[in-house]
PDB file of N, CA and C in Angstrom:
ATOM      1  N   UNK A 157       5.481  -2.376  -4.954  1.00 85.00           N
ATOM      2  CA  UNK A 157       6.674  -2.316  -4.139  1.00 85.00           C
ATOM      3  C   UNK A 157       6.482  -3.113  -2.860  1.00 85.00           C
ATOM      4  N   UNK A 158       7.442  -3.523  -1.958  1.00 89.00           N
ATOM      5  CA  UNK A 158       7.339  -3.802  -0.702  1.00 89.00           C
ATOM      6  C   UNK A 158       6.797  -3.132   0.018  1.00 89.00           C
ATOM      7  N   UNK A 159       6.312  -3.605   1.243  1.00 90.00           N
ATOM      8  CA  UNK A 159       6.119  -3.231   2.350  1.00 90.00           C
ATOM      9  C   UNK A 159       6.259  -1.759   3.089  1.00 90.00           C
ATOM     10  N   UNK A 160       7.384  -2.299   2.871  1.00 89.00           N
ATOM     11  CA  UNK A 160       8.769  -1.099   3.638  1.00 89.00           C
ATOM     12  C   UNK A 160       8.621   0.256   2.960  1.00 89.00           C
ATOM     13  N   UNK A 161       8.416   0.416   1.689  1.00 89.00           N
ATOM     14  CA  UNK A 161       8.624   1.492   1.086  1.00 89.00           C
ATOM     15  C   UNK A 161       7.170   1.840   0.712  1.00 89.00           C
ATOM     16  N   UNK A 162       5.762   1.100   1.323  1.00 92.00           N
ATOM     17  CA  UNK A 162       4.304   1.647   1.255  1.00 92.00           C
ATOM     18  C   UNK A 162       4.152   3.363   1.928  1.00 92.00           C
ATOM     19  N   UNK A 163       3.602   3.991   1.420  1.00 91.00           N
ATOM     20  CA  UNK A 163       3.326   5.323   1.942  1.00 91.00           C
ATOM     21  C   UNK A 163       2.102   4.915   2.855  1.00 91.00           C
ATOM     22  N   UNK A 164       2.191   5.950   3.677  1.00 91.00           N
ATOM     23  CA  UNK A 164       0.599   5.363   4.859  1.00 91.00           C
ATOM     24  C   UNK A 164      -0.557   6.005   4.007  1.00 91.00           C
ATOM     25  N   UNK A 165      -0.901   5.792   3.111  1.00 92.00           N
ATOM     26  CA  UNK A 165      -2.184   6.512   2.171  1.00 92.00           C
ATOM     27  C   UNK A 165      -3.433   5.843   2.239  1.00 92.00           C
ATOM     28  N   UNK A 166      -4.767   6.050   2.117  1.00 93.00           N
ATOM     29  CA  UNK A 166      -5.734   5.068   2.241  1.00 93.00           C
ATOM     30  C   UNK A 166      -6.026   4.890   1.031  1.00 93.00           C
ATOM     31  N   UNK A 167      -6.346   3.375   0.544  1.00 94.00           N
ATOM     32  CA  UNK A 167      -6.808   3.600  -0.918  1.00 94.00           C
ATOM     33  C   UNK A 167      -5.373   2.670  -1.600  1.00 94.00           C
ATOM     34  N   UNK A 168      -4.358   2.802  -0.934  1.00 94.00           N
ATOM     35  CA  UNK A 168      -3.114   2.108  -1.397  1.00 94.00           C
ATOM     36  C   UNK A 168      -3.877   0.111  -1.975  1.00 94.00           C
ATOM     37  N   UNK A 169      -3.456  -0.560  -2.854  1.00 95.00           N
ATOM     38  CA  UNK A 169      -3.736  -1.354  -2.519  1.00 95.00           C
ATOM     39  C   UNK A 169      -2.665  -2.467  -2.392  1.00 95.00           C
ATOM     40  N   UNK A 170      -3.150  -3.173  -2.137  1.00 95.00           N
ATOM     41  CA  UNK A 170      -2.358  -4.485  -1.071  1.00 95.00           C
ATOM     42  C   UNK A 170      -2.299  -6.032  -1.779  1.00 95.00           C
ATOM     43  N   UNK A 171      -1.164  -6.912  -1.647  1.00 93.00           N
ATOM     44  CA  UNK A 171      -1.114  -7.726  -2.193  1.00 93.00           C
ATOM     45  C   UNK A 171      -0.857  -8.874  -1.146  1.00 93.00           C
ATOM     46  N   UNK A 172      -0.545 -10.226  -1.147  1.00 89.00           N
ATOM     47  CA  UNK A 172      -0.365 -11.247  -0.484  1.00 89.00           C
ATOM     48  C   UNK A 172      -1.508 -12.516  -0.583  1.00 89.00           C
ATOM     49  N   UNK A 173      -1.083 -13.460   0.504  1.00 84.00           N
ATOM     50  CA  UNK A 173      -1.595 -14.253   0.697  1.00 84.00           C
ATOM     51  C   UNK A 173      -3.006 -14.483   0.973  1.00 84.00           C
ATOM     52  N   UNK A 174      -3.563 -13.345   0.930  1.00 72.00           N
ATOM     53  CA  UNK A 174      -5.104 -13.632   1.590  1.00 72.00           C
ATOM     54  C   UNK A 174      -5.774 -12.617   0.342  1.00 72.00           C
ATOM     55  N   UNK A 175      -4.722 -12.644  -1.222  1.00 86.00           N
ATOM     56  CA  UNK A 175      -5.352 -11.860  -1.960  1.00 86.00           C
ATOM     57  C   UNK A 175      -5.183 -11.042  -2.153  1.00 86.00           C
ATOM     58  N   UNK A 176      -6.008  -9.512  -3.026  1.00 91.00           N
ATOM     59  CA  UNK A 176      -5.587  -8.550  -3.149  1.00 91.00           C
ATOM     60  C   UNK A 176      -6.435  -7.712  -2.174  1.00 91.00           C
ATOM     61  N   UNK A 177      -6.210  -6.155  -1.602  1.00 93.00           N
ATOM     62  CA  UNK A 177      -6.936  -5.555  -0.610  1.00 93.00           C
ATOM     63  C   UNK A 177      -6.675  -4.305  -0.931  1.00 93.00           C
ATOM     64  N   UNK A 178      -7.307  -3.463   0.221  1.00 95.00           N
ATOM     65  CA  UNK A 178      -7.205  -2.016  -0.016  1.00 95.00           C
ATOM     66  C   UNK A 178      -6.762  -1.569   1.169  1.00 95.00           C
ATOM     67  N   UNK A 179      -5.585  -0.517   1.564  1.00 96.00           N
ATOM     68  CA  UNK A 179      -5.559   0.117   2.597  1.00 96.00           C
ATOM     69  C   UNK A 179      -6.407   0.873   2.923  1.00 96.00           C
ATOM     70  N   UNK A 180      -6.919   0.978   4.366  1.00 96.00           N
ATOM     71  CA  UNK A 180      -7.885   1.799   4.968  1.00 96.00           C
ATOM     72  C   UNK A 180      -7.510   3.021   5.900  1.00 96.00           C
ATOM     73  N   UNK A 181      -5.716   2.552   6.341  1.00 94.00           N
ATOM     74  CA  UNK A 181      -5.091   3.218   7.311  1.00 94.00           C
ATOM     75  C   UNK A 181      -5.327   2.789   8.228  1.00 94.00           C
ATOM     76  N   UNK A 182      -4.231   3.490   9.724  1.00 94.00           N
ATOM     77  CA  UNK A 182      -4.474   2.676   9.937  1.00 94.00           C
ATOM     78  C   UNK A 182      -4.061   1.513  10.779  1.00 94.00           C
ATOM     79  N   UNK A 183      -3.497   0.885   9.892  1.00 94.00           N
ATOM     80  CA  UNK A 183      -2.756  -0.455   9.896  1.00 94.00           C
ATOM     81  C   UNK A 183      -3.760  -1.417   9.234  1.00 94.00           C
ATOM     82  N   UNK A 184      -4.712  -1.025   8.687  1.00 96.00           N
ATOM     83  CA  UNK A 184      -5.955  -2.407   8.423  1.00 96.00           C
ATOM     84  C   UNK A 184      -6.360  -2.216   7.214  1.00 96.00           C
ATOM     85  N   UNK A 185      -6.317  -2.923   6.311  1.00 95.00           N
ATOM     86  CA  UNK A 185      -6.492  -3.627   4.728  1.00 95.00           C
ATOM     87  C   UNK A 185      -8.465  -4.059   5.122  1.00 95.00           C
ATOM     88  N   UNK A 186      -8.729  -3.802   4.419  1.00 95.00           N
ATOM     89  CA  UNK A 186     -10.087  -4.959   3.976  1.00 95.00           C
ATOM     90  C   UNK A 186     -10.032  -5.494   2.711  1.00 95.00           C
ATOM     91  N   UNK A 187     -10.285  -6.549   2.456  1.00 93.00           N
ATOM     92  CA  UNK A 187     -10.246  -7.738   1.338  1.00 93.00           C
ATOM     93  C   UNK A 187     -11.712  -8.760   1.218  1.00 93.00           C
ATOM     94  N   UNK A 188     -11.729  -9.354   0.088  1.00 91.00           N
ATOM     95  CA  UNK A 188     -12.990 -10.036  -0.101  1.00 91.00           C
ATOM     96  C   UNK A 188     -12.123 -11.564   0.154  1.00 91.00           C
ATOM     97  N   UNK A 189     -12.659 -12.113   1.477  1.00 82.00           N
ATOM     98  CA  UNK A 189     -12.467 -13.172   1.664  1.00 82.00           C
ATOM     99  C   UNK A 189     -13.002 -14.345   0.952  1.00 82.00           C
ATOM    100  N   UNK A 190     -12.082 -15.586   1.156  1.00 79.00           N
ATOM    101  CA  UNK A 190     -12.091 -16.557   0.462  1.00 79.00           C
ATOM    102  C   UNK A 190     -13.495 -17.584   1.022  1.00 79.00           C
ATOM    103  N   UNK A 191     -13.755 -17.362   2.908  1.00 80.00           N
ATOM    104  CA  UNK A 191     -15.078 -17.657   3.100  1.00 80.00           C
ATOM    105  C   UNK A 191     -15.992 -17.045   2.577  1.00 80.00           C
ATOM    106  N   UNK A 192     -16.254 -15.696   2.176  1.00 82.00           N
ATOM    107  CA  UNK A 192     -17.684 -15.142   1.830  1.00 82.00           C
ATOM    108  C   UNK A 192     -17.530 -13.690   2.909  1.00 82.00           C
ATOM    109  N   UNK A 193     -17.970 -12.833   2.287  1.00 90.00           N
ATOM    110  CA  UNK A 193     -18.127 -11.085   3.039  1.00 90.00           C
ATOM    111  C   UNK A 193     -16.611 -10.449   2.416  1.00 90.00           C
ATOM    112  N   UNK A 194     -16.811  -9.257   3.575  1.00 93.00           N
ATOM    113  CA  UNK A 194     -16.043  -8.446   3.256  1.00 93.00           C
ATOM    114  C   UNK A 194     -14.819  -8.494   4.769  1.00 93.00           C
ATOM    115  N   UNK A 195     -13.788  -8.817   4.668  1.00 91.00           N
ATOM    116  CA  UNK A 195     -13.144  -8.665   6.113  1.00 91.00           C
ATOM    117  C   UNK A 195     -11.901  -7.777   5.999  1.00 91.00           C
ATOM    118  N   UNK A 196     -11.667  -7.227   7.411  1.00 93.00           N
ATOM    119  CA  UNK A 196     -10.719  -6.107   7.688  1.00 93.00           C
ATOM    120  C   UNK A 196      -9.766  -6.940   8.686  1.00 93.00           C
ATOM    121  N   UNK A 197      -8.514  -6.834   8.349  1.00 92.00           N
ATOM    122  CA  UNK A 197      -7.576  -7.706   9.366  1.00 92.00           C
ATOM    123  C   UNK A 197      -6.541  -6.373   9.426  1.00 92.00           C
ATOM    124  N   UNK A 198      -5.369  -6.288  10.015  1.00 94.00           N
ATOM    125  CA  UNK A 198      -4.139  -5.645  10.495  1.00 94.00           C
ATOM    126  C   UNK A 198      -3.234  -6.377   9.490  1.00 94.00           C
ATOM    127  N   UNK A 199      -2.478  -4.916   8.371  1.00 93.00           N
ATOM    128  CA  UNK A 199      -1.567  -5.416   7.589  1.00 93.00           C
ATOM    129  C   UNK A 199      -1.094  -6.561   7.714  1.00 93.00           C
ATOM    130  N   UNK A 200      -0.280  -6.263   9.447  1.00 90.00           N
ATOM    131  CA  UNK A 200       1.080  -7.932   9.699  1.00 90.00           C
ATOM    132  C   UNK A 200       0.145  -8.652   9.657  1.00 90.00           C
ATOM    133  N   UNK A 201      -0.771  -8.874   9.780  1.00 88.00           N
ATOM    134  CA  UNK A 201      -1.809 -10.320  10.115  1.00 88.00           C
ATOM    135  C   UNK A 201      -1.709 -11.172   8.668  1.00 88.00           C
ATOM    136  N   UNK A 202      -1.818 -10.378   7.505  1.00 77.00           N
ATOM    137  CA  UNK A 202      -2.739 -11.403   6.673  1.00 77.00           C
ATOM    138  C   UNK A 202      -1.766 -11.751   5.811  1.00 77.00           C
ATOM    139  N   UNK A 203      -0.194 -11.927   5.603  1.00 88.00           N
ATOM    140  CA  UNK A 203       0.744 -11.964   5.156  1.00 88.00           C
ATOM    141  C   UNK A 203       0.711 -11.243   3.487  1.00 88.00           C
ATOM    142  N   UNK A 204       0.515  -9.785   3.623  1.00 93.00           N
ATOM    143  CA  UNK A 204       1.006  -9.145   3.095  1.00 93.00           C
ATOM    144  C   UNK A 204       2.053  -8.488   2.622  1.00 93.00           C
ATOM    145  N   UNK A 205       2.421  -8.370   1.578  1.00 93.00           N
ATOM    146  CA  UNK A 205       3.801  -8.335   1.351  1.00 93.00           C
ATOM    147  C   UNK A 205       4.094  -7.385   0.009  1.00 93.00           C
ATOM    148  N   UNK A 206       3.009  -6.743  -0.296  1.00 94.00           N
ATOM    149  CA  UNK A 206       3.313  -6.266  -1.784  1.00 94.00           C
ATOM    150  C   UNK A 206       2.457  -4.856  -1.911  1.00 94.00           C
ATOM    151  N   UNK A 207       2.581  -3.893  -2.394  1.00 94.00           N
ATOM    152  CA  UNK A 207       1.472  -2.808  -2.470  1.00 94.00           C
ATOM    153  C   UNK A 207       2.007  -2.441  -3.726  1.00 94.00           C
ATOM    154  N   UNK A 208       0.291  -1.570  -4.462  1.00 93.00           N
ATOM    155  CA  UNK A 208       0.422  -1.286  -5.746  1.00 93.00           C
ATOM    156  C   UNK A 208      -0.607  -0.021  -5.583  1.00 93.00           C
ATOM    157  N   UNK A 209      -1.035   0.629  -7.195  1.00 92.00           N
ATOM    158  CA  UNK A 209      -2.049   1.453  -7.289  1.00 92.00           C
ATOM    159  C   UNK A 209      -2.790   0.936  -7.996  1.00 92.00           C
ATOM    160  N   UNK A 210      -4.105   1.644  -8.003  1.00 89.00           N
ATOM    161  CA  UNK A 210      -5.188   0.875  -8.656  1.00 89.00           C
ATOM    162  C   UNK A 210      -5.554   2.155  -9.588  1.00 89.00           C
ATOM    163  N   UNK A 211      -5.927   1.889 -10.736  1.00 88.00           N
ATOM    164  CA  UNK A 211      -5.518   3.271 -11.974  1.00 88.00           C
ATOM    165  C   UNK A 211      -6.602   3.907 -11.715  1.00 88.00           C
ATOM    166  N   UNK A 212      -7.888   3.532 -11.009  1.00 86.00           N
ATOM    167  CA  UNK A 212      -9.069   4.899 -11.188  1.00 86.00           C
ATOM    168  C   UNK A 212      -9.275   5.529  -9.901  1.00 86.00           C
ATOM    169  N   UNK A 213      -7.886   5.480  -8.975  1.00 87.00           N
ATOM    170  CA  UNK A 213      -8.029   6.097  -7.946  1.00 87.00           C
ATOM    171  C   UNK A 213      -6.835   7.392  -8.251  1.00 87.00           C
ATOM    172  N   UNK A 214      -7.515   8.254  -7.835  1.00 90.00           N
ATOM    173  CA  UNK A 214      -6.242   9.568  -7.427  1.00 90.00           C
ATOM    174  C   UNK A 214      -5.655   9.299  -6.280  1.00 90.00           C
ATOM    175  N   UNK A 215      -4.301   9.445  -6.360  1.00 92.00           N
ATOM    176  CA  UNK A 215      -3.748   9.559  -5.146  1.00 92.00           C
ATOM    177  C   UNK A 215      -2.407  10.247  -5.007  1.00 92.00           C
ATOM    178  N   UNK A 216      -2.822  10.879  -4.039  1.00 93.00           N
ATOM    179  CA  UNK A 216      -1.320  12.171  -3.643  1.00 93.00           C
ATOM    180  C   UNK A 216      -0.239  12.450  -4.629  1.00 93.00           C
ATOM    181  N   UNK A 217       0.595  13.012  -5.081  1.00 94.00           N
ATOM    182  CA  UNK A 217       2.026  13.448  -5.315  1.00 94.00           C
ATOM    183  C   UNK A 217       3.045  12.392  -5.124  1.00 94.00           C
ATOM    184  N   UNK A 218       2.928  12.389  -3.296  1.00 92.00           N
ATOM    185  CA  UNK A 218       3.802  11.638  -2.481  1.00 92.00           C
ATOM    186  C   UNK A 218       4.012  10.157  -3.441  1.00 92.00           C
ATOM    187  N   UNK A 219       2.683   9.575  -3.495  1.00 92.00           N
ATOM    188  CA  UNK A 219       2.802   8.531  -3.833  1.00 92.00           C
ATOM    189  C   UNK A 219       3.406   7.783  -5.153  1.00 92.00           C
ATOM    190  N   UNK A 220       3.404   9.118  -6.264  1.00 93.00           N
ATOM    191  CA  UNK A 220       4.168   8.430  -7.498  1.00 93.00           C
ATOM    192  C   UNK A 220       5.541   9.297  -7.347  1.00 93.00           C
ATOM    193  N   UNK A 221       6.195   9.981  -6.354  1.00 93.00           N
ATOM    194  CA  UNK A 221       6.911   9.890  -5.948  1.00 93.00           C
ATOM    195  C   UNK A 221       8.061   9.100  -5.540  1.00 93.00           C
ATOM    196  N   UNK A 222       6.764   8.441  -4.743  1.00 90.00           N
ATOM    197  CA  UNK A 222       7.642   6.867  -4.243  1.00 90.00           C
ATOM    198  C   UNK A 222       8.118   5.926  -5.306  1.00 90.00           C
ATOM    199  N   UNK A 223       6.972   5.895  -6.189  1.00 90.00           N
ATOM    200  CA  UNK A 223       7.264   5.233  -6.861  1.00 90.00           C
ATOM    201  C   UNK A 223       8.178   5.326  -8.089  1.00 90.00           C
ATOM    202  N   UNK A 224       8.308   6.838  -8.163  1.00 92.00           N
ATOM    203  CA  UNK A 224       9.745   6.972  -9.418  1.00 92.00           C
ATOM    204  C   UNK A 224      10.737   6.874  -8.507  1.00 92.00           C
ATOM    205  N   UNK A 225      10.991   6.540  -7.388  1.00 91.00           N
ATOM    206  CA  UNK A 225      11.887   6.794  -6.653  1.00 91.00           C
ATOM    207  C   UNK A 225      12.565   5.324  -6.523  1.00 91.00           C
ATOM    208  N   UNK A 226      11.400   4.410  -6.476  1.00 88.00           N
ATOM    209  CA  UNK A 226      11.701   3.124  -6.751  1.00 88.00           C
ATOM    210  C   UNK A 226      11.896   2.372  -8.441  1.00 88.00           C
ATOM    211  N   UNK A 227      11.413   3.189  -9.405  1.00 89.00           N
ATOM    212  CA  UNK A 227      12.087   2.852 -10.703  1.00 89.00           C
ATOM    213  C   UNK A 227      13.007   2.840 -10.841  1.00 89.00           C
ATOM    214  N   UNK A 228      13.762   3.959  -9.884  1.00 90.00           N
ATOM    215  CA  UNK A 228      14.866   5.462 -10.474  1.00 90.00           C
ATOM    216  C   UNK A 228      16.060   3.901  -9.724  1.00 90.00           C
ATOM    217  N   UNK A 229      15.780   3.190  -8.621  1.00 85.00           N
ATOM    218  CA  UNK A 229      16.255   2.828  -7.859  1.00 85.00           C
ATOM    219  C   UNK A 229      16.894   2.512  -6.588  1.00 85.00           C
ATOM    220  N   UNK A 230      16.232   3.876  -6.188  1.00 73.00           N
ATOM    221  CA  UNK A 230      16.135   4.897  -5.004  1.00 73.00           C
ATOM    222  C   UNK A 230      16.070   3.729  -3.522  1.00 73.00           C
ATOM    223  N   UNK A 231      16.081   4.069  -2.333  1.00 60.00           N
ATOM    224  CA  UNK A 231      15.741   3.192  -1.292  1.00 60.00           C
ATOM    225  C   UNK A 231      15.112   3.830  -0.633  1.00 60.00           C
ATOM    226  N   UNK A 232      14.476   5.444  -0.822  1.00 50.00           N
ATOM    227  CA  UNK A 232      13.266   5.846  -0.240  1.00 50.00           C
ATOM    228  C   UNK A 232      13.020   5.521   0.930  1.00 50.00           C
ATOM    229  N   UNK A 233      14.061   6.174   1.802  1.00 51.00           N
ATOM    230  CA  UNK A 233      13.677   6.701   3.392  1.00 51.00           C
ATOM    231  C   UNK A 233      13.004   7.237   3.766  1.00 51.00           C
ATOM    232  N   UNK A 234      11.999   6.642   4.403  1.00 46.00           N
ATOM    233  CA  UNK A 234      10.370   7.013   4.728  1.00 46.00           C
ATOM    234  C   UNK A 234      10.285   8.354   5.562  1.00 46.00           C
ATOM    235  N   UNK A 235      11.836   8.814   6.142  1.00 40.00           N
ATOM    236  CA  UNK A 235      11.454  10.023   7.071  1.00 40.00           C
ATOM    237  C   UNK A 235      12.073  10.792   5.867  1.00 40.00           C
ATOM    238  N   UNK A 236      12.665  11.020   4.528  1.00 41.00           N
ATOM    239  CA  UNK A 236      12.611  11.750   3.219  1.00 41.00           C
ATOM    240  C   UNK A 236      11.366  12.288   2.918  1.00 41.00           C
ATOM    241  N   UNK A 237      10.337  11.245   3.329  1.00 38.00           N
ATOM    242  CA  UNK A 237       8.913  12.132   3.058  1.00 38.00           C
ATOM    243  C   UNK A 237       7.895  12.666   3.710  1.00 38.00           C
ATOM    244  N   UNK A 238       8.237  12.374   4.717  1.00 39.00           N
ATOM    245  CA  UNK A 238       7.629  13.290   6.126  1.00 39.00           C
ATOM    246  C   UNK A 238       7.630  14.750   5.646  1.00 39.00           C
ATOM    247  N   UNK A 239       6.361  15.367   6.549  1.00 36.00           N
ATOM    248  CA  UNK A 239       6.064  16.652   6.296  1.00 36.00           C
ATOM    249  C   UNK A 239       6.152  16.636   7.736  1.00 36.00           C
TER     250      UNK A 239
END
């Protein structure tokens, strides 16, 4: 899904221009850079634009939530899932 409709979860992962990544929370992704290591930048930084799940992680309720919510066609107002 977009951006917009990412849950703040750690573990989320991340898509764009600088590759694929992992949310850490936050606001900061780490990714295996294209120089060599491991680097941590700030979501807006690295032109990210896409988030997904990665199948051997568990993660929350909330989160496939979101995401039938976005099959269903939903526009998933982020304060809908506030606790």
């Amino acid at each position: 899904g977009s951006l917009d409709s990412m849950p703040d979860i750690k573990g989320i992962g991340v898509h764009g221009d600088s590759g694929f990544g992992v949310y850490t929370g936050g606001g900061d992704v780490v990714f295996s850079s294209a120089m060599g290591g491991i680097q941590r930048q700030n979501i807006t930084d690295g032109g990210w634009n896409e988030w997904c799940i990665y199948d051997a992680i568990s993660y929350p309720q909330e989160v496939y939530d979101i995401i039938e919510d976005i099959r269903n066609g939903g526009n998933n107002d982020e304060s809908e899932t506030e606790e």
